[in-house]
Amino acid sequence: MFNYETVVGLEVHMQINTKSKVFCECSTEFGAEPNTNICVICTSQPGTIPILNKKAVEAIVKTGLALNFTINKQCTFARKQYFYPDVPKNYQITQSEPPLCSKGKLKIYIDGKEKIVNLARIHLEEDAGKLVHEIGNRKLDYSLLDLNRASVGLMELVTEPELSSPQEALEFLNELKTIVEYLGTSQCSMEEGKMRCDVNVSVRSAGQKELGTRIEIKNMNSISGVRDAIAYEVERQIEVLNSGGKLIQETRLWEAEEGITKSMRTKEGALDYRYFPEPDLVPFELSDSFIEDLKKDIPELPMMRKQRLIDDYALSDYDAGYLTSKREIADFYEESLGFTKDKKICAKSLSNWLSTELNGKLNADKKEISQSPVSSQSLAKLVNLIIDGKISGKIAKIVFEDMYLKSLDPEIVVKEKGLAQISDEGELAKICQEAINESPKVVEEFKAGKERAIGAIVGLVMKKSKGQANPGLANKIILEKLKN
Ligand code: ADP
Ligand code: MG
Ligand code: ZN
């Protein structure tokens, strides 16, 4: 038996976030009626000429810059020939050599340890149409063709074969998705097919230099699916090798429900795409200023933003990780922090309110932070009320209900419902005296030296005041009363 190591390389297709397709003016809108977003160009009518969408090139160069790629100024296109019914022109316009971006890097963390994954390339290509084999749950005995997706712009990012476990592939895809979402160059929603992934997996004896025979798993559409498919595939390959068998280079399909991969076809060894320069798109050169302008447009990326939040506000790794998991959440947090009375003092409390209370309610309602009925300013006001001792954490939860359900301002809720904390000594002293009178046993215990017993009296004060007493002050008053 050998000791095997896993080698994984990924080819990730991300739909470029542009309003129109890459070679025509048709909309890229998801979920439109079949064949409504089509024209003579994206349905491949003879004699039509593709016109390059500048925004698509911008998106790829911006993504490349953010991932430390070298940008190739020479922009060229190629025809990749193949027959498939969802590509009526019998070729796909793509980039061969050079791609727009070569040799990038992405940093991930595995069990707290940094790993740099080398990236081979990002190139621009057009998507194919879609064959439809069922309507609702009804399987058809014929196929329908929907060309809405034909010629939608894709960026294909290819990694070097350097990922070495299912978990690493998962972390890599999560980090890539987060960065690209920050950049806004793709929406990366896997449910809508805007991020898809081909997974190449091989194994080799530990220490061996040459790569093992690779198996490609096509068209994965969930990140956890990628992880599970690699885990399954590695085990299968090791079993084949250990039983004296040989692996052949092939394409396999992931059957998510069964949790297994199945052979689809042996690798198109003989298949030659006969790439040649696309005659309808003339090569051109990107100007330095075009690239420089895009560089300036790159926002602070998630890992750096996370570190800054940790450094500036002493947030935990976990908290900062949640807050920077999406750009919209981080923006909401920092905007809200700007409305608090003291960023350093309020940072932790605000982070808690955002990640537990607000996030919990949004999740339950399947809403994004952009649809939050609680504004960033409102949430800051709530935190201010707590930090100022105007309301307790418990009361704050009641106030928050109204903020969320009715979009009300917390200060108004506190005022109208009379929820302000009782910090008036005279008023509080009266309630404390009542509570002491009603707790003779506790008083005895206290006098017998058990100071902690007064917690019960503070509890009673809180109950009597319906949670509005200032617990610190109540504690102090009760202590004084009992000591005298
Ligand atoms: P193709 O274009 O035929 O799919 P590439 O050489 O461009 O082939 O490789 C595609 C992907 O497969 C890359 O992500 C690469 O890292 C990965 N890869 C190549 N060889 C192996 C291997 N032996 N094991 C795992 N991944 C591999
Ligand atoms: Mg491939
Ligand atoms: Zn079109």
XYZ file of C-alpha atoms and ligand atoms in Angstrom:
513
model
C 0.000 0.000 0.000
C 1.297 3.456 -0.896
C 0.741 6.705 0.824
C -1.110 8.891 -1.675
C -1.438 12.612 -1.997
C -4.270 14.468 -3.665
C -3.796 16.952 -6.521
C -6.624 19.216 -7.637
C -6.833 21.930 -10.296
C -9.964 23.966 -10.937
C -11.446 25.642 -14.003
C -13.984 28.182 -12.779
C -16.484 29.841 -15.095
C -18.010 33.040 -13.791
C -20.692 34.986 -15.621
C -19.456 38.508 -16.167
C -21.711 41.039 -14.496
C -22.744 43.174 -17.469
C -26.212 44.290 -18.555
C -25.756 43.076 -22.103
C -24.146 40.035 -23.671
C -20.534 39.994 -24.764
C -20.983 40.326 -28.543
C -24.455 41.888 -28.916
C -26.875 44.179 -27.086
C -29.209 41.471 -25.755
C -29.950 41.456 -22.035
C -28.235 38.997 -19.686
C -31.222 38.975 -17.313
C -31.690 35.633 -15.548
C -34.974 33.760 -15.734
C -36.501 35.513 -18.749
C -38.970 33.624 -20.955
C -37.068 31.267 -23.288
C -35.673 32.874 -26.446
C -36.716 36.417 -25.581
C -33.191 37.790 -25.086
C -31.895 36.913 -28.525
C -30.949 38.629 -31.773
C -29.331 37.825 -35.109
C -25.858 37.885 -33.569
C -26.316 35.565 -30.566
C -28.421 33.144 -32.617
C -25.517 32.935 -35.097
C -27.241 34.113 -38.253
C -24.891 33.950 -41.243
C -23.270 37.241 -42.126
C -23.636 38.877 -38.708
C -20.633 40.318 -36.937
C -19.891 40.230 -33.187
C -19.162 43.535 -31.443
C -17.070 43.299 -28.284
C -18.597 44.600 -25.030
C -15.963 46.871 -23.467
C -17.405 46.375 -19.996
C -16.696 42.640 -20.207
C -13.020 43.296 -20.898
C -12.946 45.767 -17.996
C -14.426 43.187 -15.643
C -11.811 40.584 -16.517
C -8.862 42.971 -16.284
C -10.158 44.269 -12.939
C -10.501 40.714 -11.628
C -7.027 39.897 -12.914
C -5.500 42.930 -11.213
C -7.152 42.058 -7.900
C -5.737 38.531 -8.109
C -2.170 39.623 -8.902
C -2.275 38.539 -12.547
C -0.092 39.911 -15.303
C -2.365 41.674 -17.766
C -1.624 40.945 -21.388
C -2.274 44.122 -23.292
C -2.680 42.233 -26.535
C -6.367 41.332 -26.747
C -7.021 38.531 -29.217
C -9.857 36.113 -29.862
C -9.985 32.611 -31.271
C -12.565 30.217 -32.625
C -12.857 26.910 -30.838
C -14.612 24.481 -33.163
C -17.044 21.900 -31.969
C -20.516 20.705 -32.759
C -23.135 20.865 -30.067
C -26.793 21.716 -30.627
C -26.729 24.578 -28.094
C -24.052 26.404 -30.103
C -25.667 27.006 -33.497
C -22.592 28.492 -35.152
C -20.563 25.348 -34.411
C -17.759 27.226 -32.729
C -17.296 29.248 -29.608
C -15.497 32.577 -29.539
C -12.867 32.375 -26.809
C -9.271 33.353 -26.159
C -6.384 30.992 -26.740
C -2.917 32.548 -26.464
C -2.519 34.965 -24.880
C -5.432 35.101 -22.455
C -6.174 38.551 -20.980
C -4.561 37.545 -17.677
C -1.657 35.170 -16.970
C 0.001 33.971 -13.791
C -1.975 35.167 -10.793
C -2.036 34.272 -7.128
C -4.671 33.811 -4.460
C -4.009 33.476 -0.739
C -6.121 31.166 1.376
C -5.894 29.992 4.976
C -5.974 26.307 5.842
C -6.210 25.587 9.586
C -4.845 29.064 10.226
C -1.867 28.497 7.902
C -1.356 30.649 4.829
C -1.207 29.002 1.399
C -0.612 30.742 -1.916
C -2.386 29.102 -4.834
C -0.913 29.885 -8.253
C -3.380 30.700 -10.973
C -2.664 29.957 -14.615
C -4.977 32.305 -16.489
C -8.244 34.142 -16.904
C -9.718 34.400 -20.358
C -12.879 35.767 -21.882
C -15.343 33.543 -23.717
C -18.993 33.346 -24.630
C -21.494 31.016 -22.985
C -23.516 28.461 -24.916
C -27.306 28.196 -25.082
C -29.242 25.651 -23.078
C -30.979 22.445 -24.109
C -34.171 21.858 -22.186
C -35.168 18.248 -21.586
C -38.062 18.732 -19.187
C -40.778 21.240 -18.434
C -41.615 21.417 -14.760
C -41.442 17.752 -13.771
C -42.508 16.477 -17.168
C -39.717 14.761 -19.082
C -39.881 15.503 -22.795
C -39.188 12.928 -25.468
C -37.659 15.719 -27.526
C -35.382 18.634 -26.619
C -35.999 22.350 -26.706
C -33.374 24.986 -27.320
C -33.207 28.221 -25.319
C -30.641 30.715 -26.603
C -31.087 33.373 -23.900
C -27.735 32.399 -22.420
C -25.911 32.147 -25.756
C -23.131 34.747 -25.992
C -23.420 35.863 -22.384
C -19.855 36.809 -21.345
C -17.911 34.430 -19.125
C -14.544 34.696 -17.497
C -12.789 31.379 -17.096
C -10.202 31.208 -14.349
C -7.834 28.216 -14.380
C -5.685 27.265 -11.385
C -2.405 25.390 -11.397
C -2.757 21.831 -10.051
C -1.819 22.888 -6.533
C -4.784 22.289 -4.280
C -4.203 19.276 -2.121
C -7.431 18.390 -0.364
C -11.205 18.693 -0.693
C -11.133 21.313 2.075
C -8.552 23.420 0.235
C -10.704 23.434 -2.881
C -13.656 24.577 -0.793
C -11.684 27.362 0.909
C -10.298 28.431 -2.453
C -13.719 28.705 -4.071
C -15.176 30.535 -1.079
C -12.355 33.069 -1.113
C -12.509 33.518 -4.888
C -16.272 34.013 -4.737
C -15.969 36.565 -1.936
C -13.324 38.577 -3.788
C -15.174 38.561 -7.098
C -18.386 39.602 -5.354
C -16.478 42.463 -3.703
C -15.224 43.530 -7.113
C -18.721 43.259 -8.531
C -17.335 41.683 -11.696
C -19.584 38.622 -11.316
C -22.511 37.864 -9.066
C -21.168 34.331 -8.673
C -24.558 32.932 -7.652
C -24.183 29.220 -8.191
C -27.962 28.634 -8.011
C -28.361 30.766 -11.130
C -25.435 29.080 -12.854
C -23.377 32.272 -12.658
C -20.450 30.348 -11.196
C -19.685 26.820 -12.411
C -16.656 24.712 -11.917
C -14.812 21.853 -13.633
C -12.766 19.908 -11.131
C -9.596 18.026 -12.109
C -8.506 15.384 -9.633
C -5.559 13.016 -9.523
C -3.559 11.165 -6.899
C 0.126 10.239 -6.766
C 2.386 8.463 -4.309
C 3.582 10.877 -1.683
C 6.823 12.529 -2.758
C 6.420 11.642 -6.443
C 7.113 14.548 -8.806
C 5.043 13.675 -11.882
C 1.330 14.231 -11.730
C -1.005 11.268 -11.718
C -3.670 10.574 -14.336
C -6.311 13.227 -14.086
C -10.048 12.833 -14.024
C -12.188 15.829 -14.844
C -15.556 16.302 -13.166
C -17.639 18.656 -15.278
C -20.021 21.453 -14.407
C -20.208 21.417 -10.641
C -22.689 23.956 -9.331
C -22.166 24.003 -5.584
C -19.058 24.516 -3.503
C -19.903 21.789 -1.019
C -20.552 19.522 -4.015
C -17.006 20.204 -5.248
C -15.616 19.220 -1.859
C -17.684 16.020 -1.704
C -16.926 15.037 -5.304
C -13.167 15.379 -4.730
C -13.347 13.326 -1.527
C -15.248 10.585 -3.343
C -13.010 10.663 -6.405
C -9.761 10.463 -4.395
C -11.008 7.412 -2.559
C -12.131 5.776 -5.802
C -8.818 6.412 -7.532
C -6.785 5.047 -4.619
C -8.941 1.946 -4.576
C -8.364 1.359 -8.291
C -4.594 1.781 -7.892
C -4.356 -0.350 -4.758
C -6.176 -3.201 -6.439
C -3.591 -3.143 -9.227
C -5.812 -1.309 -11.721
C -4.951 1.606 -14.003
C -6.670 4.966 -14.290
C -7.565 6.411 -17.667
C -7.964 10.080 -18.355
C -11.693 10.645 -18.531
C -14.532 13.027 -17.842
C -16.911 12.067 -15.075
C -20.191 13.450 -13.776
C -21.072 14.089 -10.146
C -24.360 12.514 -9.111
C -25.145 14.676 -6.107
C -28.014 12.546 -4.818
C -26.076 9.298 -4.859
C -22.845 11.014 -3.811
C -20.786 9.308 -6.524
C -19.066 10.172 -9.809
C -19.940 8.313 -13.010
C -17.948 8.016 -16.206
C -19.251 10.291 -18.963
C -16.632 9.926 -21.675
C -12.961 9.130 -21.901
C -10.939 12.290 -22.409
C -11.369 13.748 -25.852
C -7.775 12.757 -26.652
C -8.486 12.701 -30.343
C -10.664 15.787 -30.287
C -8.993 18.750 -31.877
C -10.759 22.063 -31.509
C -8.799 23.516 -34.429
C -8.417 26.907 -32.789
C -7.716 29.728 -35.214
C -7.787 33.527 -34.868
C -11.343 34.891 -34.915
C -11.486 36.815 -38.196
C -14.452 38.985 -37.141
C -12.691 40.470 -34.089
C -9.508 42.291 -34.906
C -6.724 42.060 -32.288
C -6.154 45.309 -30.433
C -4.028 46.650 -27.636
C -5.238 47.772 -24.214
C -3.852 51.175 -23.291
C -1.923 51.777 -20.074
C -4.501 54.311 -18.926
C -7.315 51.776 -19.431
C -5.516 49.421 -17.047
C -4.496 52.165 -14.598
C -8.075 53.420 -14.309
C -9.277 49.926 -13.441
C -6.551 49.590 -10.825
C -7.857 52.692 -9.083
C -11.312 51.202 -9.081
C -10.394 48.142 -6.999
C -11.926 48.302 -3.510
C -10.244 47.149 -0.316
C -10.396 43.352 -0.578
C -11.944 41.082 2.057
C -8.794 39.761 3.741
C -7.284 43.222 4.153
C -10.550 44.669 5.327
C -10.893 41.879 7.867
C -7.400 42.517 9.210
C -8.087 46.233 9.467
C -11.248 45.619 11.487
C -9.273 43.344 13.816
C -6.454 45.879 14.187
C -8.608 48.975 14.599
C -11.425 47.661 16.732
C -9.998 44.594 18.471
C -12.712 42.389 16.945
C -12.217 38.628 17.035
C -11.136 36.767 13.922
C -14.564 35.166 13.798
C -16.500 38.439 14.094
C -14.357 40.250 11.533
C -14.669 37.229 9.234
C -18.450 37.405 9.323
C -18.539 41.180 8.844
C -16.288 41.046 5.770
C -17.847 37.932 4.240
C -19.850 40.233 1.971
C -19.005 43.727 0.883
C -22.548 44.941 1.620
C -22.333 43.680 5.206
C -18.940 45.303 5.760
C -20.210 48.562 4.256
C -23.308 48.483 6.467
C -21.168 47.806 9.535
C -18.676 50.583 8.911
C -21.377 53.051 7.961
C -23.247 52.196 11.147
C -20.070 52.460 13.199
C -19.724 56.009 11.894
C -23.039 56.872 13.585
C -22.049 55.492 16.993
C -20.747 57.812 19.698
C -17.365 56.068 19.872
C -16.182 53.603 17.259
C -13.771 51.751 19.543
C -16.221 51.421 22.433
C -19.202 50.470 20.284
C -17.504 48.190 17.727
C -18.007 44.881 19.539
C -21.591 45.539 20.592
C -22.514 46.696 17.080
C -20.879 43.623 15.580
C -22.958 41.397 17.868
C -26.209 43.132 17.017
C -25.492 42.893 13.326
C -24.314 39.281 13.243
C -26.901 37.784 15.593
C -30.113 39.835 15.907
C -30.289 41.570 12.551
C -28.699 38.776 10.542
C -30.931 36.206 12.254
C -34.091 38.055 11.317
C -32.927 38.746 7.758
C -32.079 35.084 7.265
C -35.462 33.997 8.550
C -37.111 36.376 6.073
C -34.705 35.385 3.271
C -33.624 38.992 2.927
C -30.286 40.537 2.073
C -28.724 43.299 4.133
C -29.641 45.746 1.358
C -33.304 45.007 2.144
C -32.909 45.517 5.893
C -35.802 47.421 7.463
C -33.311 48.602 10.107
C -31.005 51.290 8.737
C -27.327 51.519 9.634
C -28.042 54.725 11.526
C -30.895 53.167 13.472
C -28.794 50.228 14.607
C -26.077 52.639 15.720
C -28.615 54.589 17.783
C -29.667 51.395 19.539
C -26.069 50.609 20.446
C -25.619 54.190 21.692
C -28.644 53.787 23.986
C -27.136 50.627 25.479
C -23.631 52.042 25.864
C -25.058 55.174 27.519
C -26.913 53.004 30.010
C -30.257 54.365 28.826
C -31.604 50.865 28.192
C -30.461 47.396 29.230
C -29.547 44.667 26.760
C -32.810 42.935 27.569
C -34.932 45.988 26.831
C -32.888 46.566 23.701
C -34.218 43.282 22.318
C -37.776 44.519 22.797
C -36.914 47.824 21.135
C -35.259 45.956 18.281
C -38.483 44.059 17.537
C -40.219 47.351 16.761
C -37.255 48.625 14.813
C -37.312 45.556 12.609
C -41.055 45.057 12.210
C -42.048 48.714 11.883
C -38.799 50.358 10.784
C -39.057 52.618 13.859
C -36.312 54.764 15.322
C -35.096 53.241 18.627
C -35.119 56.545 20.495
C -38.780 57.010 19.606
C -39.665 53.445 20.632
C -37.975 53.931 24.016
C -39.756 57.222 24.593
C -43.219 56.142 23.450
C -43.178 52.838 25.291
C -41.569 54.345 28.391
C -38.748 51.829 28.260
C -35.928 54.066 29.446
C -33.836 52.549 32.160
C -34.557 53.775 35.688
C -31.346 55.469 36.744
C -33.002 57.895 39.120
C -31.628 56.975 42.570
C -34.699 58.048 44.511
C -37.091 56.068 42.370
C -34.830 53.060 42.275
C -34.226 53.152 46.033
C -37.966 52.722 46.615
C -38.125 49.606 44.466
C -34.969 48.232 46.113
C -36.464 48.677 49.586
C -39.593 46.793 48.542
C -37.507 43.970 47.164
C -35.454 43.780 50.367
C -38.614 43.670 52.487
C -39.931 40.792 50.408
C -36.708 38.748 50.715
C -36.030 38.136 54.434
C -34.254 34.832 53.755
C -31.789 36.378 51.331
C -31.098 39.180 53.785
C -30.262 36.574 56.448
C -27.879 34.765 54.105
C -26.216 38.065 53.262
C -25.747 38.900 56.919
C -24.287 35.418 57.455
C -21.536 36.491 55.068
C -22.845 35.281 51.711
C -22.530 38.532 49.734
C -23.396 36.896 46.449
C -26.899 36.194 47.684
C -28.025 39.718 46.861
C -28.134 38.744 43.199
C -31.603 37.388 43.983
C -32.722 40.797 45.239
C -31.334 42.543 42.154
C -33.266 40.005 40.112
C -36.442 40.881 41.951
C -35.823 44.597 41.340
C -35.428 43.886 37.626
C -38.681 41.944 37.656
C -40.585 44.643 39.535
C -39.292 47.314 37.161
C -40.071 45.157 34.103
C -36.401 45.084 33.209
C -36.004 48.845 33.301
C -33.912 49.233 36.441
C -30.254 49.989 35.948
C -28.818 46.743 37.377
C -25.460 48.233 38.373
C -27.071 51.044 40.277
C -29.619 48.715 41.896
C -26.788 46.493 43.079
C -25.042 49.463 44.659
C -28.168 50.751 46.423
C -29.059 47.310 47.832
C -25.500 46.801 49.122
C -25.588 50.162 50.871
C -28.984 49.483 52.394
C -27.991 46.044 53.690
C -24.665 47.207 55.097
C -26.370 49.978 57.058
P -7.563 21.242 -20.482
O -7.573 22.567 -21.142
O -7.418 20.104 -21.406
O -8.716 21.020 -19.561
P -5.296 22.115 -18.802
O -3.903 21.645 -18.915
O -5.579 23.524 -19.151
O -6.220 21.119 -19.594
O -5.705 21.869 -17.289
C -6.952 22.125 -16.832
C -6.961 22.044 -15.312
O -6.537 20.776 -14.870
C -6.037 23.023 -14.640
O -6.739 23.602 -13.568
C -4.900 22.192 -14.138
O -4.389 22.711 -12.944
C -5.569 20.878 -13.871
N -4.686 19.707 -13.979
C -3.857 19.397 -14.987
N -3.243 18.216 -14.747
C -3.723 17.759 -13.561
C -3.507 16.599 -12.780
N -2.674 15.628 -13.179
N -4.177 16.470 -11.625
C -5.027 17.416 -11.216
N -5.284 18.530 -11.902
C -4.644 18.702 -13.072
Mg -10.760 21.433 -19.129
Zn -28.131 38.994 -29.064
